[in-house]
mmCIF file of C-alpha atoms in Angstrom:
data_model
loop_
_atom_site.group_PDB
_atom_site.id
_atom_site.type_symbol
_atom_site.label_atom_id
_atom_site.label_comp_id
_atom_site.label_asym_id
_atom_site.label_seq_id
_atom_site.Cartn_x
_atom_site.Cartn_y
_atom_site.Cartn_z
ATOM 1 C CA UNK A 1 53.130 19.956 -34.448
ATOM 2 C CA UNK A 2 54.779 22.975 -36.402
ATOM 3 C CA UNK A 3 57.021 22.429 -39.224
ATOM 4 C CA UNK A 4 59.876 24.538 -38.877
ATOM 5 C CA UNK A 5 62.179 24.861 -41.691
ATOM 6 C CA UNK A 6 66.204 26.393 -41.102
ATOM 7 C CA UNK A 7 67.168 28.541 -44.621
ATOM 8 C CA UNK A 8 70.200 26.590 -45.855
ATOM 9 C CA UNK A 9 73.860 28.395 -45.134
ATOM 10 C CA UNK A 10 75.277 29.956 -48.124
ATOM 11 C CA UNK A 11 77.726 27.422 -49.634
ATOM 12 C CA UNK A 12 80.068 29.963 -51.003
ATOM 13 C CA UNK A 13 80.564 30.799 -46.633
ATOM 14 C CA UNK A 14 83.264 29.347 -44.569
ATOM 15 C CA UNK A 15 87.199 29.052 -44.258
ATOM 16 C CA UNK A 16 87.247 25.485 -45.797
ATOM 17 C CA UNK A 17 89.513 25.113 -49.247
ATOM 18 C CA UNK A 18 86.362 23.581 -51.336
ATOM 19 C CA UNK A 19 84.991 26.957 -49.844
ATOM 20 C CA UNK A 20 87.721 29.322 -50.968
ATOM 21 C CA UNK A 21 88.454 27.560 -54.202
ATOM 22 C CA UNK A 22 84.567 28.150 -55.487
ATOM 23 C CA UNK A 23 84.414 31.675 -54.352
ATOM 24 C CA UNK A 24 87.837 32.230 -56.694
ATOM 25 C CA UNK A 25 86.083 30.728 -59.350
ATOM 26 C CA UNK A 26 83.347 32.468 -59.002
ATOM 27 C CA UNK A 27 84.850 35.788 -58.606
ATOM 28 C CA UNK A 28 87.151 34.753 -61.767
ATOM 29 C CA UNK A 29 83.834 34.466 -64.101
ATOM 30 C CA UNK A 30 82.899 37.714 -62.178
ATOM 31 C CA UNK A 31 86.151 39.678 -63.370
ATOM 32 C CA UNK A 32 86.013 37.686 -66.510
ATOM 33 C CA UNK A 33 82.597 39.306 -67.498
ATOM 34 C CA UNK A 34 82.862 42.522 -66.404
ATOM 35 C CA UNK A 35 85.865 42.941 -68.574
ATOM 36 C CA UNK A 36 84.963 41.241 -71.223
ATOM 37 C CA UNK A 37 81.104 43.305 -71.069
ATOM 38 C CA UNK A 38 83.231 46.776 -70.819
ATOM 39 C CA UNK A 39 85.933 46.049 -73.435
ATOM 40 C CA UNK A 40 83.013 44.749 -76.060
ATOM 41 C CA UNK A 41 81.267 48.411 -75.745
ATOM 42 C CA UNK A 42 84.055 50.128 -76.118
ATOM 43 C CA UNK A 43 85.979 48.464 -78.613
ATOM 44 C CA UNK A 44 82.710 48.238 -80.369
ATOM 45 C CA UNK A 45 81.539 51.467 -80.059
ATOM 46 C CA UNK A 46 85.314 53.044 -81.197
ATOM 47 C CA UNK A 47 85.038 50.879 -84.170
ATOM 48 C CA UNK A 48 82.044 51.472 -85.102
ATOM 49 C CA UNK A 49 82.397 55.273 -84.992
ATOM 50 C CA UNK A 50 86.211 55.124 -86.495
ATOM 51 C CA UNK A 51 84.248 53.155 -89.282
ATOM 52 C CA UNK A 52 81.696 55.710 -89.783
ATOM 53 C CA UNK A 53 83.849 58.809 -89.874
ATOM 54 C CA UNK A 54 86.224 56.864 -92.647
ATOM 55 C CA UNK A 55 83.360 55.999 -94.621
ATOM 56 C CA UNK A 56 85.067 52.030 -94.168
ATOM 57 C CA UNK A 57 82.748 49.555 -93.228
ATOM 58 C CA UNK A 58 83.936 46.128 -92.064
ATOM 59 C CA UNK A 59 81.888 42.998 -93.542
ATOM 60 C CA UNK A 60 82.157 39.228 -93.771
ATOM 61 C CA UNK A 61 81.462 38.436 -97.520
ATOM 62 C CA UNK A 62 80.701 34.700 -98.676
ATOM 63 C CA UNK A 63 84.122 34.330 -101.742
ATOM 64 C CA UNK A 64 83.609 32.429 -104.534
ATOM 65 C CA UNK A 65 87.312 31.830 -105.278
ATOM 66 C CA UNK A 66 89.965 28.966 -105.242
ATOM 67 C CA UNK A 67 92.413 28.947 -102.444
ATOM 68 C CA UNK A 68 96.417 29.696 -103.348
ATOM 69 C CA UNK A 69 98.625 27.842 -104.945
ATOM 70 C CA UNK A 70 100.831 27.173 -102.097
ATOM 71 C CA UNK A 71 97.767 26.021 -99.984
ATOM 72 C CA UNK A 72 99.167 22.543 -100.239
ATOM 73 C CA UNK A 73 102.916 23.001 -99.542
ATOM 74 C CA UNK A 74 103.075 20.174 -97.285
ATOM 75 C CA UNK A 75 103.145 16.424 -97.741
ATOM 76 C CA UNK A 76 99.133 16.651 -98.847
ATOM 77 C CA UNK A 77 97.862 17.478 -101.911
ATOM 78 C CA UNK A 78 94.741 20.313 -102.395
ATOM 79 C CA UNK A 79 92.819 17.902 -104.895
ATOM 80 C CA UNK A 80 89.703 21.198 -105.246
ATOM 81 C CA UNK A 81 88.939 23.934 -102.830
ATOM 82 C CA UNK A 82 88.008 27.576 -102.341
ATOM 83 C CA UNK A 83 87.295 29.848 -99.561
ATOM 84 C CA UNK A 84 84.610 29.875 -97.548
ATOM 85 C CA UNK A 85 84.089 33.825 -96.493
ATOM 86 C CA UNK A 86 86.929 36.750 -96.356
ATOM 87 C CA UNK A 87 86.463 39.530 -93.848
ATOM 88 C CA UNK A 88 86.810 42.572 -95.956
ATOM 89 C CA UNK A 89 86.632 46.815 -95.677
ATOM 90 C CA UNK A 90 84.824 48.738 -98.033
ATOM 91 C CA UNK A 91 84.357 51.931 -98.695
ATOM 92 C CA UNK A 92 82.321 54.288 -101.161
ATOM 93 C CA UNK A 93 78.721 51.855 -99.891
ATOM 94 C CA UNK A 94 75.559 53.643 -100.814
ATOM 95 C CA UNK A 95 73.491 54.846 -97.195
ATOM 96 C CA UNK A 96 71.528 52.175 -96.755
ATOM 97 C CA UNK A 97 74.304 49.384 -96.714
ATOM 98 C CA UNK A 98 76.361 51.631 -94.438
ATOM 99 C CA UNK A 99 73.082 51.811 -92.535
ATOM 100 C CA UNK A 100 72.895 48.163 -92.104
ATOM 101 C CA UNK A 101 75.887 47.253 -91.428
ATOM 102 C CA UNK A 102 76.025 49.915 -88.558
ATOM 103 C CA UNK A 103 72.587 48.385 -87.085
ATOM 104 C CA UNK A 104 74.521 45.160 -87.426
ATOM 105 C CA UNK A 105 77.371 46.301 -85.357
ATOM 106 C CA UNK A 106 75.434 47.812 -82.828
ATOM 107 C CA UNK A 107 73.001 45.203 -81.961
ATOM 108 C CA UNK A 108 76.343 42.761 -81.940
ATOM 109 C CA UNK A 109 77.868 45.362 -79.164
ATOM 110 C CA UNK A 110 74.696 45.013 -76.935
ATOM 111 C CA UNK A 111 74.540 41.284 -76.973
ATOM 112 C CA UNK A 112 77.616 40.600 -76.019
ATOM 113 C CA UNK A 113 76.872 43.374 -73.112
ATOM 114 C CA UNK A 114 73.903 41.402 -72.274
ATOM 115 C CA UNK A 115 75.627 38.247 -72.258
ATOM 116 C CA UNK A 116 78.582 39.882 -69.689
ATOM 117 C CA UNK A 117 75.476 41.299 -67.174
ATOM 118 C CA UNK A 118 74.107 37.518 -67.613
ATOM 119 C CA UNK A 119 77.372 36.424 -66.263
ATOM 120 C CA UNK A 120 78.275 38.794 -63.923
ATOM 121 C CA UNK A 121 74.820 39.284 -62.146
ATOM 122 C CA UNK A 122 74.309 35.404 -60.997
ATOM 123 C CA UNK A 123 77.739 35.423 -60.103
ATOM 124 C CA UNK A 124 77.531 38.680 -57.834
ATOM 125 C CA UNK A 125 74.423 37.470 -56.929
ATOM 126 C CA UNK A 126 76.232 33.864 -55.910
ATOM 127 C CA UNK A 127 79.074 35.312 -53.725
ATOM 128 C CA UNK A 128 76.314 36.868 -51.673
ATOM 129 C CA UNK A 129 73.893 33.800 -51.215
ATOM 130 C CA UNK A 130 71.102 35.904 -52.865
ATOM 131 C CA UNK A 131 70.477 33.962 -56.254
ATOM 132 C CA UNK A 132 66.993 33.839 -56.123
ATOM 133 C CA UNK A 133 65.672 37.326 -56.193
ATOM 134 C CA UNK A 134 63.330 38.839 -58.089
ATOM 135 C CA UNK A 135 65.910 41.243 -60.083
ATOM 136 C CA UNK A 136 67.946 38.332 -60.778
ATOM 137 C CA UNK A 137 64.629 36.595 -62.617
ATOM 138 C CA UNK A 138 64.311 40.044 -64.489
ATOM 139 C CA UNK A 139 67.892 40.629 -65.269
ATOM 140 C CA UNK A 140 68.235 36.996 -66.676
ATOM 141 C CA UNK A 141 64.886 37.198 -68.557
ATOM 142 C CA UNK A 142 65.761 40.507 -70.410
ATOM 143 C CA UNK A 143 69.578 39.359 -70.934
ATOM 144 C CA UNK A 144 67.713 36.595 -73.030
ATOM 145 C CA UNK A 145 65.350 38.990 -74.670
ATOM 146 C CA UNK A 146 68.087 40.839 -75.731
ATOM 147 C CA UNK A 147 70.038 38.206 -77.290
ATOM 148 C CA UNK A 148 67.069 36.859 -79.208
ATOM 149 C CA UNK A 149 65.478 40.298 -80.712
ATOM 150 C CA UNK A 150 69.567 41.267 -80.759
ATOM 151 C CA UNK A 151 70.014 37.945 -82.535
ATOM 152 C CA UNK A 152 67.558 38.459 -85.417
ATOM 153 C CA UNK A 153 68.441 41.780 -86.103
ATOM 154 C CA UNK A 154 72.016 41.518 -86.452
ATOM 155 C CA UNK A 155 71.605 38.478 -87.976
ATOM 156 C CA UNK A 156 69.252 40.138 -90.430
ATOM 157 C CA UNK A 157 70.524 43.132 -91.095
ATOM 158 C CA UNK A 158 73.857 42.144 -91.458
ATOM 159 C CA UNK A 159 73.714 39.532 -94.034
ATOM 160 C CA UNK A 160 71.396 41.814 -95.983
ATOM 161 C CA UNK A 161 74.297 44.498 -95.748
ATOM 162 C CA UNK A 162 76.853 42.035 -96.978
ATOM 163 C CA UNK A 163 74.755 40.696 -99.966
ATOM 164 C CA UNK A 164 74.647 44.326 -101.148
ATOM 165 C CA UNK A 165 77.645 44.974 -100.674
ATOM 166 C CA UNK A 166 78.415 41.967 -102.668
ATOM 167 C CA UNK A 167 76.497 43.691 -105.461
ATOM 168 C CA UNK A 168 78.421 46.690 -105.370
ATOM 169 C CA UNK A 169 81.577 44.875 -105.523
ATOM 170 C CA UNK A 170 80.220 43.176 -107.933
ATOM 171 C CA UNK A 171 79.221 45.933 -110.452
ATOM 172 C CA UNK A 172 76.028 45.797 -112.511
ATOM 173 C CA UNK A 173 75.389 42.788 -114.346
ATOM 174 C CA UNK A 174 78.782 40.947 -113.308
ATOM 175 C CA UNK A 175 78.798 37.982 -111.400
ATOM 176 C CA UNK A 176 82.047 38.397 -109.818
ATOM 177 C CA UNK A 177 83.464 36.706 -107.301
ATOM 178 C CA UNK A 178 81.214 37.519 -104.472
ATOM 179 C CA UNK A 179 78.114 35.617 -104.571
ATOM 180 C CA UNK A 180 75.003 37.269 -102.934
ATOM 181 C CA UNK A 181 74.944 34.425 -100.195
ATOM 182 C CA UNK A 182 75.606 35.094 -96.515
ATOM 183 C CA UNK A 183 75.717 32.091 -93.460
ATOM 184 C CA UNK A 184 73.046 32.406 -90.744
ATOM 185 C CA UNK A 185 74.308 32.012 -87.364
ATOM 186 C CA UNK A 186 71.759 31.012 -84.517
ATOM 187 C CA UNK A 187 73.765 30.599 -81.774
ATOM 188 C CA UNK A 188 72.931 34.028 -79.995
ATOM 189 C CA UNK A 189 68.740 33.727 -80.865
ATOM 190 C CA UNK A 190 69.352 29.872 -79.503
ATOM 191 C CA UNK A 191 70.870 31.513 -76.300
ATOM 192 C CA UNK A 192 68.020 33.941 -76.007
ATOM 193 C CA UNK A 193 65.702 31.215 -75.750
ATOM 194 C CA UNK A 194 67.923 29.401 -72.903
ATOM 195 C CA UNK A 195 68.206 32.303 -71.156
ATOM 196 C CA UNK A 196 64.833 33.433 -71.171
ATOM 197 C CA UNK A 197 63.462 29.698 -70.022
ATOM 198 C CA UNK A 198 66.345 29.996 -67.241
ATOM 199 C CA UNK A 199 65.118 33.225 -66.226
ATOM 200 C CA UNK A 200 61.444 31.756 -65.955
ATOM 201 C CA UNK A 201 63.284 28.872 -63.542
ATOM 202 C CA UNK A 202 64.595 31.472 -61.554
ATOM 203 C CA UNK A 203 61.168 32.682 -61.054
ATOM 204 C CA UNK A 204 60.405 29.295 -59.678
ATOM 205 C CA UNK A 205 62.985 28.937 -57.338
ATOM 206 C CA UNK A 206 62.186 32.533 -56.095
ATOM 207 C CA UNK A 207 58.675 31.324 -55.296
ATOM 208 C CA UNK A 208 60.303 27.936 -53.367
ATOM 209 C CA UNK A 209 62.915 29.958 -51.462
ATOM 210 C CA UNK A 210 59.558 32.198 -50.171
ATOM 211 C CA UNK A 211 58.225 29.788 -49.244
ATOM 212 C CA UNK A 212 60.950 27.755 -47.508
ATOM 213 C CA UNK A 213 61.515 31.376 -45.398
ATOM 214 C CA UNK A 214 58.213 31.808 -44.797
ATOM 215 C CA UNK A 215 58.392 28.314 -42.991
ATOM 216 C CA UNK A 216 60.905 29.221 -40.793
#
């Protein structure tokens, strides 16, 4: 007796409204990426370069400093408080803080690139009932990569630019108002780590749907 497996019809196929609903969505996300993937390189990269040629660099600083007097205008009353970071522009930064903080930026543009492909791929990939290919696993996989080596060094080099920036602001022997203290986020490096497990599953179901067409 010989097993003979069909290939299951794409679901994103057919003249139902379930059908045509889903493929709109799925194109939306599609759109949604590619714009959002284009605009963050060149808004980035224009920034970035504006930036350098003004000798301004953008940073998020950690303040040290209590919040306004007319904070509490309302009903509620501002028992103690103080800001948590300021987003701030400085110029006259020695090279190597204008050096991180441009590695910062950049690595920030390409992860958000790599999370637009991550979008936009599947979803192309979706509409055409091809999901499990093997460019899809390796598209996925170094999306993640990105984001996680991305991650660390923006991460890194970033808060390192801020703290001495904080010291510049600072002057020498002054504490000031800007502590050298930055926040960590791991959101992106988490994401990595998704991505590149989901791009390992991929793999997997690339293997199954061989198999299942090898059956037929």
């Amino acid at each position: 007796m010989k097993l003979e497996v069909k290939p299951q019809a794409d679901q994103l196929t057919g003249t139902g409204p379930l059908v045509r609903i889903a493929r709109a969505i799925v194109w939306a996300f599609f759109g949604a990426a590619i714009l959002v993937g284009a605009f963050g390189l060149v808004f980035g990269a224009i920034q970035t370069i504006t930036g350098l040629a003004d000798g301004h660099i953008a940073l998020t600083l950690i303040a040290d400093h209590a919040l306004p007097r007319d904070a509490d205008a309302g009903p509620a009353v501002l028992v103690s408080g103080r800001y948590n970071t300021a987003g701030v522009v400085v110029a006259n930064l020695p090279g190597g803080v204008v050096a991180l903080a441009t590695l910062a930026s950049i690595t920030s543009i390409l992860t958000v690139a790599a999370v637009a492909v991550c979008i936009a791929v599947p979803a192309w990939r979706l509409l055409r009932g091809q999901l499990f290919r093997r460019t899809m696993t390796l598209i996925v996989t170094f999306a993640g990569g990105v984001l996680l080596v991305g991650g660390f060094i923006s991460q890194g080099s970033g808060r390192l630019a801020a703290w001495m920036a904080a010291g510049e602001l600072n002057g020498p022997g002054r504490d000031g108002i800007w502590p050298i203290a930055g926040i960590i986020d791991f959101t992106s490096i988490a994401f990595g780590v998704v991505l590149m497990l989901v791009g390992l599953a991929f793999e997997y179901g690339e293997r199954l749907q061989r198999d299942t067409d090898g059956l037929v």
